[in-house]
Short mmCIF file of C-alpha atoms and ligand atoms in Angstrom, two decimals:
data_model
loop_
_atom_site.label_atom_id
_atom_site.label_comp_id
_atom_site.label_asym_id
_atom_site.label_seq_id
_atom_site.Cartn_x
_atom_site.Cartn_y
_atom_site.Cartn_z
CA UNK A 880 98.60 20.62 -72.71
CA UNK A 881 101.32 22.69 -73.59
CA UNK A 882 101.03 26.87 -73.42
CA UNK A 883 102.12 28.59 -76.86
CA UNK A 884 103.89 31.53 -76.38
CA UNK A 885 105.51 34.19 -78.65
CA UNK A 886 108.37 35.75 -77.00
CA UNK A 887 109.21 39.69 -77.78
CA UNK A 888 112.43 40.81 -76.60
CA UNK A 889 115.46 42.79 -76.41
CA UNK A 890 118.50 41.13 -75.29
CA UNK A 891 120.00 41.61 -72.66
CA UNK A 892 121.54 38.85 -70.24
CA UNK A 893 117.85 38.99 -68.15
CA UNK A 894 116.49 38.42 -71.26
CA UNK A 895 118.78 35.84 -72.02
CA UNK A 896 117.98 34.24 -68.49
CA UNK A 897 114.15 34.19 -69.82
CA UNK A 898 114.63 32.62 -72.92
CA UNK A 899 116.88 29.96 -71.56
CA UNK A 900 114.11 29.46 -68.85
CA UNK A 901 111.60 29.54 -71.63
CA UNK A 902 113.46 26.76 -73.61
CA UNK A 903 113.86 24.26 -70.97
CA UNK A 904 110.06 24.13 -69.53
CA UNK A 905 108.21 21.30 -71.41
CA UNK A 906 104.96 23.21 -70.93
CA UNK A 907 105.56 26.16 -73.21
CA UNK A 908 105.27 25.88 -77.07
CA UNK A 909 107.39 28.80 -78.03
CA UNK A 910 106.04 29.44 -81.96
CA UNK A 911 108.90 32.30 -82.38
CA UNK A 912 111.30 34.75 -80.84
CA UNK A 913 110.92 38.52 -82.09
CA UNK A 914 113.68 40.51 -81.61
CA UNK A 915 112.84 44.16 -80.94
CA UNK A 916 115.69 47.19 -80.18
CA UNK A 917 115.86 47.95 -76.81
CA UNK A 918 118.85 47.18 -74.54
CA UNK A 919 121.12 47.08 -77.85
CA UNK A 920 120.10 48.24 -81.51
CA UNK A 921 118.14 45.65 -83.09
CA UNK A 922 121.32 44.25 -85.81
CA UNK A 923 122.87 43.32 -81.95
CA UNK A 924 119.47 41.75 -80.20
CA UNK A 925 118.30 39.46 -83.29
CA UNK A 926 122.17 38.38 -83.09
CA UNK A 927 121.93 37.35 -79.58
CA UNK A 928 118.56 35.73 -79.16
CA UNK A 929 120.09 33.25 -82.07
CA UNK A 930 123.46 33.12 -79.65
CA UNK A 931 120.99 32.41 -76.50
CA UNK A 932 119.10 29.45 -78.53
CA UNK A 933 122.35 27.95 -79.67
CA UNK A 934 123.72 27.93 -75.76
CA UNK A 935 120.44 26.12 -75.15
CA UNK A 936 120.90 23.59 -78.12
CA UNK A 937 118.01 24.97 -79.56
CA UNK A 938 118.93 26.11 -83.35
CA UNK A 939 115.07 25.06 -84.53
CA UNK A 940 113.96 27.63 -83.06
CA UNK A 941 111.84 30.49 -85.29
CA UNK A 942 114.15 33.84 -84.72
CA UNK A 943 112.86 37.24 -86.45
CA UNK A 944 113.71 40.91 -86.60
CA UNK A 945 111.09 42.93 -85.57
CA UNK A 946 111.29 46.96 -85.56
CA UNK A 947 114.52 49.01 -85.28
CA UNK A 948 113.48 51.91 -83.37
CA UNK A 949 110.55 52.97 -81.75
CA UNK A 950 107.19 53.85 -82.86
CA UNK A 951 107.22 57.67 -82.64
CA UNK A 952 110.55 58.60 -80.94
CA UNK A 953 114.21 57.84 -81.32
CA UNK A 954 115.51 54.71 -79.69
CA UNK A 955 117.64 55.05 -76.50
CA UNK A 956 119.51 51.98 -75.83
CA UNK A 957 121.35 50.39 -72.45
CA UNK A 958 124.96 49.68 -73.39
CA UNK A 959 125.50 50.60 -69.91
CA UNK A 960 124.02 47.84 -68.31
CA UNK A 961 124.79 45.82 -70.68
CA UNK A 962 127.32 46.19 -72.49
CA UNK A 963 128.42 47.01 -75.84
CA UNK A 964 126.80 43.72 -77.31
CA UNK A 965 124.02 43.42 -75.14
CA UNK A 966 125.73 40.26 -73.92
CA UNK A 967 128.79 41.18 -72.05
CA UNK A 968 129.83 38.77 -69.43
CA UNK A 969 130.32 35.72 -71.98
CA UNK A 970 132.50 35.26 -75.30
CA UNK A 971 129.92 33.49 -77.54
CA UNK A 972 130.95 32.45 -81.64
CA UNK A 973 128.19 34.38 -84.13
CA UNK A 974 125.40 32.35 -84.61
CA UNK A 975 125.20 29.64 -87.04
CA UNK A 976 121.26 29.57 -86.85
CA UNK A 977 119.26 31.33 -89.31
CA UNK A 978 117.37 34.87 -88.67
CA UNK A 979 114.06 34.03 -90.51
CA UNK A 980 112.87 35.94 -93.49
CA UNK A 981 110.03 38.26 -92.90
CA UNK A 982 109.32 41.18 -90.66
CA UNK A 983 108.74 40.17 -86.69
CA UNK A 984 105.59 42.05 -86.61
CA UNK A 985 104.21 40.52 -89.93
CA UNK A 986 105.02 36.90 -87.95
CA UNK A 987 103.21 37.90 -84.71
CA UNK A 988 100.10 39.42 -86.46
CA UNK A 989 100.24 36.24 -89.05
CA UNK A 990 100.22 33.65 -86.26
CA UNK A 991 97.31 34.66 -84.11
CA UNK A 992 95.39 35.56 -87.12
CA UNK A 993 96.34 31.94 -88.05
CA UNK A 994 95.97 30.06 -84.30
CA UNK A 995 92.62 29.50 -82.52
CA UNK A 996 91.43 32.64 -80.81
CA UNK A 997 92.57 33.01 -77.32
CA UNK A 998 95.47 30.09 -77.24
CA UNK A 999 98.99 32.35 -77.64
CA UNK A 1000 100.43 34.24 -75.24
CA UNK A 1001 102.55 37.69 -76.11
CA UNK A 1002 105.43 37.43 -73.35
CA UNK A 1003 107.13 41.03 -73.67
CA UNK A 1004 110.18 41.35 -72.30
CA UNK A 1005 111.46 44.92 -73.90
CA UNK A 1006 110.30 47.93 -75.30
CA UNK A 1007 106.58 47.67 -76.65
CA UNK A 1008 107.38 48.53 -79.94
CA UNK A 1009 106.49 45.21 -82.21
CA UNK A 1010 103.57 44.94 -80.24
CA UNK A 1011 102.17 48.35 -80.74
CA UNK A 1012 103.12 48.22 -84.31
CA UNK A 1013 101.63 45.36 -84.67
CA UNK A 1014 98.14 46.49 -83.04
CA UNK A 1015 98.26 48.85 -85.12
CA UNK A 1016 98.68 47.70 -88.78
CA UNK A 1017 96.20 44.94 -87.38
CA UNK A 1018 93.79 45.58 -84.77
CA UNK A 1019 91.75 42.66 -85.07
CA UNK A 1020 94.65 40.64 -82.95
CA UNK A 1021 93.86 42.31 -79.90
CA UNK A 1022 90.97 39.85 -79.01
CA UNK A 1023 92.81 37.31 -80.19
CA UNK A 1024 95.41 36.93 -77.97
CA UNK A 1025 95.03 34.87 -74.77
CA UNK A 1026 97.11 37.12 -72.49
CA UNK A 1027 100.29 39.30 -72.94
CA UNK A 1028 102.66 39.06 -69.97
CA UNK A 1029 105.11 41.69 -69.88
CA UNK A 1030 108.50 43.03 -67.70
CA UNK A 1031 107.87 46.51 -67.59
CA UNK A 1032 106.64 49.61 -65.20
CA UNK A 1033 107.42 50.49 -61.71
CA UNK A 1034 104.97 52.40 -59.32
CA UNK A 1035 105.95 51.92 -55.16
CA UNK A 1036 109.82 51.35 -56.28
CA UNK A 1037 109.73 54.09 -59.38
CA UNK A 1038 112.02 54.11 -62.18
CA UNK A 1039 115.25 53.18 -63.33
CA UNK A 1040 116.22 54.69 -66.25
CA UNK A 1041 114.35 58.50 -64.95
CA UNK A 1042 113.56 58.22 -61.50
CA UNK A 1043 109.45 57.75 -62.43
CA UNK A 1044 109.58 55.18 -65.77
CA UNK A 1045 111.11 51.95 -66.06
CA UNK A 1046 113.38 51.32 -69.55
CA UNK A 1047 111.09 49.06 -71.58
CA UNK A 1048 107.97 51.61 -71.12
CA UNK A 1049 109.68 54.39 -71.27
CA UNK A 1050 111.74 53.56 -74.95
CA UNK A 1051 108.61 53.28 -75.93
CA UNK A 1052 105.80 54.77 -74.26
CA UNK A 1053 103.68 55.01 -77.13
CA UNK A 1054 103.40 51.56 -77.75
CA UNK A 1055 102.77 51.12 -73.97
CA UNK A 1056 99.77 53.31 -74.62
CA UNK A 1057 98.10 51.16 -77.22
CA UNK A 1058 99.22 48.15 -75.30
CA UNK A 1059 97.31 48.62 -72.45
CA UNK A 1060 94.22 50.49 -73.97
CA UNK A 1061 93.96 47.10 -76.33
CA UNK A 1062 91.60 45.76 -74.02
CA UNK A 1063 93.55 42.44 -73.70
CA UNK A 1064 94.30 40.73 -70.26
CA UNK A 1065 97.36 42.41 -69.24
CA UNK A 1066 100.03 41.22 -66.65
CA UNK A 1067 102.47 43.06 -65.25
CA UNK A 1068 105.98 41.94 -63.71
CA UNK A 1069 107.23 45.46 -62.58
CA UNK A 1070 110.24 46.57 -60.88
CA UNK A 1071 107.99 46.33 -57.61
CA UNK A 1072 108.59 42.57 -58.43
CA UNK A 1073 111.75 42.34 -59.99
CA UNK A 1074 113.95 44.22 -57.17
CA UNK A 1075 112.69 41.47 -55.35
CA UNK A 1076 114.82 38.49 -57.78
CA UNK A 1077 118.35 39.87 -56.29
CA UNK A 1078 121.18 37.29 -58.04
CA UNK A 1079 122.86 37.18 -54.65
CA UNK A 1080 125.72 35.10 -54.27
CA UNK A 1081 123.84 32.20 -53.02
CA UNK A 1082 121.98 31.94 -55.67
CA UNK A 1083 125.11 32.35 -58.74
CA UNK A 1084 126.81 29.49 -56.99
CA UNK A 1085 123.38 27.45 -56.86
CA UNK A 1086 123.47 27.88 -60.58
CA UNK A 1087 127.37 27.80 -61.24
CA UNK A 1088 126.82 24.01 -58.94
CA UNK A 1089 124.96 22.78 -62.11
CA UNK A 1090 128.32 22.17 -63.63
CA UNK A 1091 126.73 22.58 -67.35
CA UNK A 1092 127.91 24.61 -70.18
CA UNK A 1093 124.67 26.68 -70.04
CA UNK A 1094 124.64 27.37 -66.44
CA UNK A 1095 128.25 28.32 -67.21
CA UNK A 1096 127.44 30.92 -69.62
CA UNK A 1097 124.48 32.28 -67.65
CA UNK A 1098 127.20 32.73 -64.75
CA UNK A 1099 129.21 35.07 -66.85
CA UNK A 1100 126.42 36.92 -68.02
CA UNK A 1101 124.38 37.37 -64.16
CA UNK A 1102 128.22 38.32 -63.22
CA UNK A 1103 128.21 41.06 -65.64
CA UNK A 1104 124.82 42.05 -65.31
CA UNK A 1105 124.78 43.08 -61.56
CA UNK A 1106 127.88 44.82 -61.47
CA UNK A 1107 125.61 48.16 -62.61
CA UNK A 1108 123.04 47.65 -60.12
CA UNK A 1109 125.00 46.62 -57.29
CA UNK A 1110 126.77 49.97 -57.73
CA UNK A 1111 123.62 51.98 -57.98
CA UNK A 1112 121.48 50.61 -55.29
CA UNK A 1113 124.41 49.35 -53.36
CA UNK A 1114 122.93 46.34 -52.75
CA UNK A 1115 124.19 42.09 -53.24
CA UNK A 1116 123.18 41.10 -56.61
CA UNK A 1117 121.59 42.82 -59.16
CA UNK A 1118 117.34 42.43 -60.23
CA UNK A 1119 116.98 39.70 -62.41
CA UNK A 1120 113.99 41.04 -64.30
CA UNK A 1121 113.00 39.21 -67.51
CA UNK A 1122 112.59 35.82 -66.41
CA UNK A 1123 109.72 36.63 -63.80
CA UNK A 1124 107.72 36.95 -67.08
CA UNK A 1125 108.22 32.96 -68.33
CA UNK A 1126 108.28 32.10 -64.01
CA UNK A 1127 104.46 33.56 -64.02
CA UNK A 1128 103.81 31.20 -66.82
CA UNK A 1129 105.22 28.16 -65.22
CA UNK A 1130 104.55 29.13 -61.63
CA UNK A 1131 101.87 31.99 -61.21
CA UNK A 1132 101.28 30.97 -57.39
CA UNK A 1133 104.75 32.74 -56.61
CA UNK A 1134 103.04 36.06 -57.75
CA UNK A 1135 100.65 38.52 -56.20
CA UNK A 1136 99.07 41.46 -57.03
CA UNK A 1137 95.76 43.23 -58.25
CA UNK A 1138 93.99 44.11 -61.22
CA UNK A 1139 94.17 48.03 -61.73
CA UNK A 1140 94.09 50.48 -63.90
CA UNK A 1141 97.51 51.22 -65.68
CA UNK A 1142 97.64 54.86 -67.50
CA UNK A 1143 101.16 55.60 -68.98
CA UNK A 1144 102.71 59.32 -69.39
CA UNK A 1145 103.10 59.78 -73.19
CA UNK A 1146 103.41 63.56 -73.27
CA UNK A 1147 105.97 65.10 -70.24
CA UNK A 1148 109.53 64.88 -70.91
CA UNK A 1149 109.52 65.28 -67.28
CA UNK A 1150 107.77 61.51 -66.43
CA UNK A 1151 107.86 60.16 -69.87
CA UNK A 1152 107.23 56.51 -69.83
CA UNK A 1153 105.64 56.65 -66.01
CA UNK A 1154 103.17 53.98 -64.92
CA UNK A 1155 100.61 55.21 -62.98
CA UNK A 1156 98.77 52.26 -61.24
CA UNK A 1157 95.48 53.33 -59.60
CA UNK A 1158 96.27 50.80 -56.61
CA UNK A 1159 94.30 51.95 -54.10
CA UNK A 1160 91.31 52.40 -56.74
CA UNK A 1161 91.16 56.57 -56.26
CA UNK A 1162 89.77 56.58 -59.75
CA UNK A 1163 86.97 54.94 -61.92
CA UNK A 1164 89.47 54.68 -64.29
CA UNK A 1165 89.06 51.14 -66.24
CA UNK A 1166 91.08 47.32 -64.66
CA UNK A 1167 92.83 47.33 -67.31
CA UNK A 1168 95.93 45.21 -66.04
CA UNK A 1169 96.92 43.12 -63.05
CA UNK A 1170 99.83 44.89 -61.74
CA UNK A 1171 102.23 42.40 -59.57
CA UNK A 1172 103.59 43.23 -56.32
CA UNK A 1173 105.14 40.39 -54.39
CA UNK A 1174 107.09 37.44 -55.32
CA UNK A 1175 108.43 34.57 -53.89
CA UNK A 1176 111.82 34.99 -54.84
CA UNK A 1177 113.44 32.00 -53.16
CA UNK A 1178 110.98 30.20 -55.23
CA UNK A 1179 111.57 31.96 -58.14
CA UNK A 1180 115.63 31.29 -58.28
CA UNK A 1181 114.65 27.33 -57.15
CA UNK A 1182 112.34 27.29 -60.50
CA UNK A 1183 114.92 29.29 -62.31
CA UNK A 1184 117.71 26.70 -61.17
CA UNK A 1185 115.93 23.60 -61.36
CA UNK A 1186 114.81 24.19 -65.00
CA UNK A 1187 118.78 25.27 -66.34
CA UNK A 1188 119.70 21.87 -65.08
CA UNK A 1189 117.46 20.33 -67.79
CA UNK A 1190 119.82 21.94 -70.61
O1 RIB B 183 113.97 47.83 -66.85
C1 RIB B 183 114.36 46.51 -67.07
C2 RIB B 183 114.02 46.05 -68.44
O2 RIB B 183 114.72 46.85 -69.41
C3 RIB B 183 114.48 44.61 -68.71
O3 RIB B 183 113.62 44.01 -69.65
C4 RIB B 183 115.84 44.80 -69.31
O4 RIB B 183 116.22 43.70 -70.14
C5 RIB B 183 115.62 46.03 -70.16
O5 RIB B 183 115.01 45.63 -71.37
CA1 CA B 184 114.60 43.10 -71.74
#
């Protein structure tokens, strides 16, 4: 029985390591892609979720461009990171592939009003924004959707883009907000998880050994990616975030943490984006989300690995 997923995302070479992951594990249905700005503007991430299906072979699959900018704020982006087109690290043609008519958010809201109740799965790997929107213009979804798994948040490790909120919540905080006050089952892969997934050297050459022209490109583009966090934390490798979200799909057993409640900071500039996790339950605050902590991350980067080989 195979999971049906939409994925929402922002590429991004993580995010490119998750969709790759994505397409080669026979157990996810993937109904669509939704490209949301993020890491690059969106006219750069619906681009390179198109390039990313084409490296997998994948041209079939249903690619849309969801919102440009976030819901109530202007849209800060991560060129930094990742360079100017989100994709740095690997010369790939334009896409052939076609970006599918239709707004991104229309598609999500129009396939789980059109699926059974409770069978697809949001996987969120950027900024909130489509999702939010869509909740929004449509808030009937919310208890229709079976889960949404999302790469976001920090709380023992902090931020990364201020030193209290993580990127994806803190584009878009607002969206976070109605997110996780939705009342769906909410997973979190934080950075408490995702500084864990280090792309040491090991593990590049474990992937470069595949020999394949999509292990090749993901090379280039983990080679690019670390370079910013290696200098930051000063530290082999960089986080591999993204795909931790499509691992806890395939492989939730590598993953612990609790269910908490998950508040996010929409109002100071100070700790805009922050998510505060009531671990140690100091409030009676609503479970609203299960907030990861640990991962196996050998196992993790054997999954990873094992499942690029298949493209
Ligand atoms: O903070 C990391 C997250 O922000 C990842 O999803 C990365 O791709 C960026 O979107
Ligand atoms: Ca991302």
């Amino acid at each position: 029985m195979t999971r049906k997923i939409i994925i929402d995302t922002d590429p991004g070479q993580d995010d490119a390591l998750a969709i790759l992951l994505a397409l080669a594990s026979p157990e996810l249905d993937i109904l669509g892609i939704v490209a949301v700005a993020g890491n690059t503007p969106l006219s750069l991430t619906q681009v390179n979720i198109r390039k990313i299906c084409e490296v997998a072979g994948r041209p079939d699959v249903k690619v849309f461009a969801g919102c440009s900018r976030p819901m109530m704020r202007k849209l800060v982006t991560a060129e930094h990171v990742h360079g100017a087109t989100g994709l740095d690290g690997y010369d790939l043609p334009e896409p052939v592939m076609p970006l599918q008519e239709g707004d991104g958010v229309d598609f999500i809201v129009e396939t789980l009003r059109r699926e059974e109740p409770g069978t697809v799965t949001l996987c969120a790997l950027g900024p909130l924004t489509n999702i939010g929107t869509a909740l929004s213009r449509a808030p009937d979804i919310a208890s229709r959707i079976q889960e949404i798994v999302l790469m976001g948040g920090g709380y023992f490790e902090g931020g990364n883009i201020t030193p209290s909120a993580e990127f994806n919540i803190h584009v878009d905080p607002d969206a976070a907000e109605i997110a996780f006050t939705a009342g769906m089952k909410t997973t979190v892969l934080p950075l408490d998880v995702t500084h864990q997934t280090l792309t040491t050297r090991k593990r590049v050459a474990a992937i470069r050994a595949l020999g394949t022209r999509p292990a090749e490109v993901a090379v280039g583009w983990l080679e690019f990616f670390k370079r910013f966090d290696e200098a930051k934390y000063g530290i082999e490798g960089g986080p591999l975030h993204d795909p931790n979200v499509i691992a806890y799909l395939l492989k939730p057993e590598l993953y612990s943490g609790r269910l908490c409640n998950i508040e996010i900071e929409t109002s100071s500039e100070l700790t805009l984006g922050e998510t505060v996790v009531d671990w140690w339950g100091v409030t009676q605050r609503p479970k609203n989300a299960t907030f990861l902590r640990h991962v196996d991350a050998d196992g993790f980067f054997s999954l990873l690995t094992e499942r690029l080989a298949l493209l």
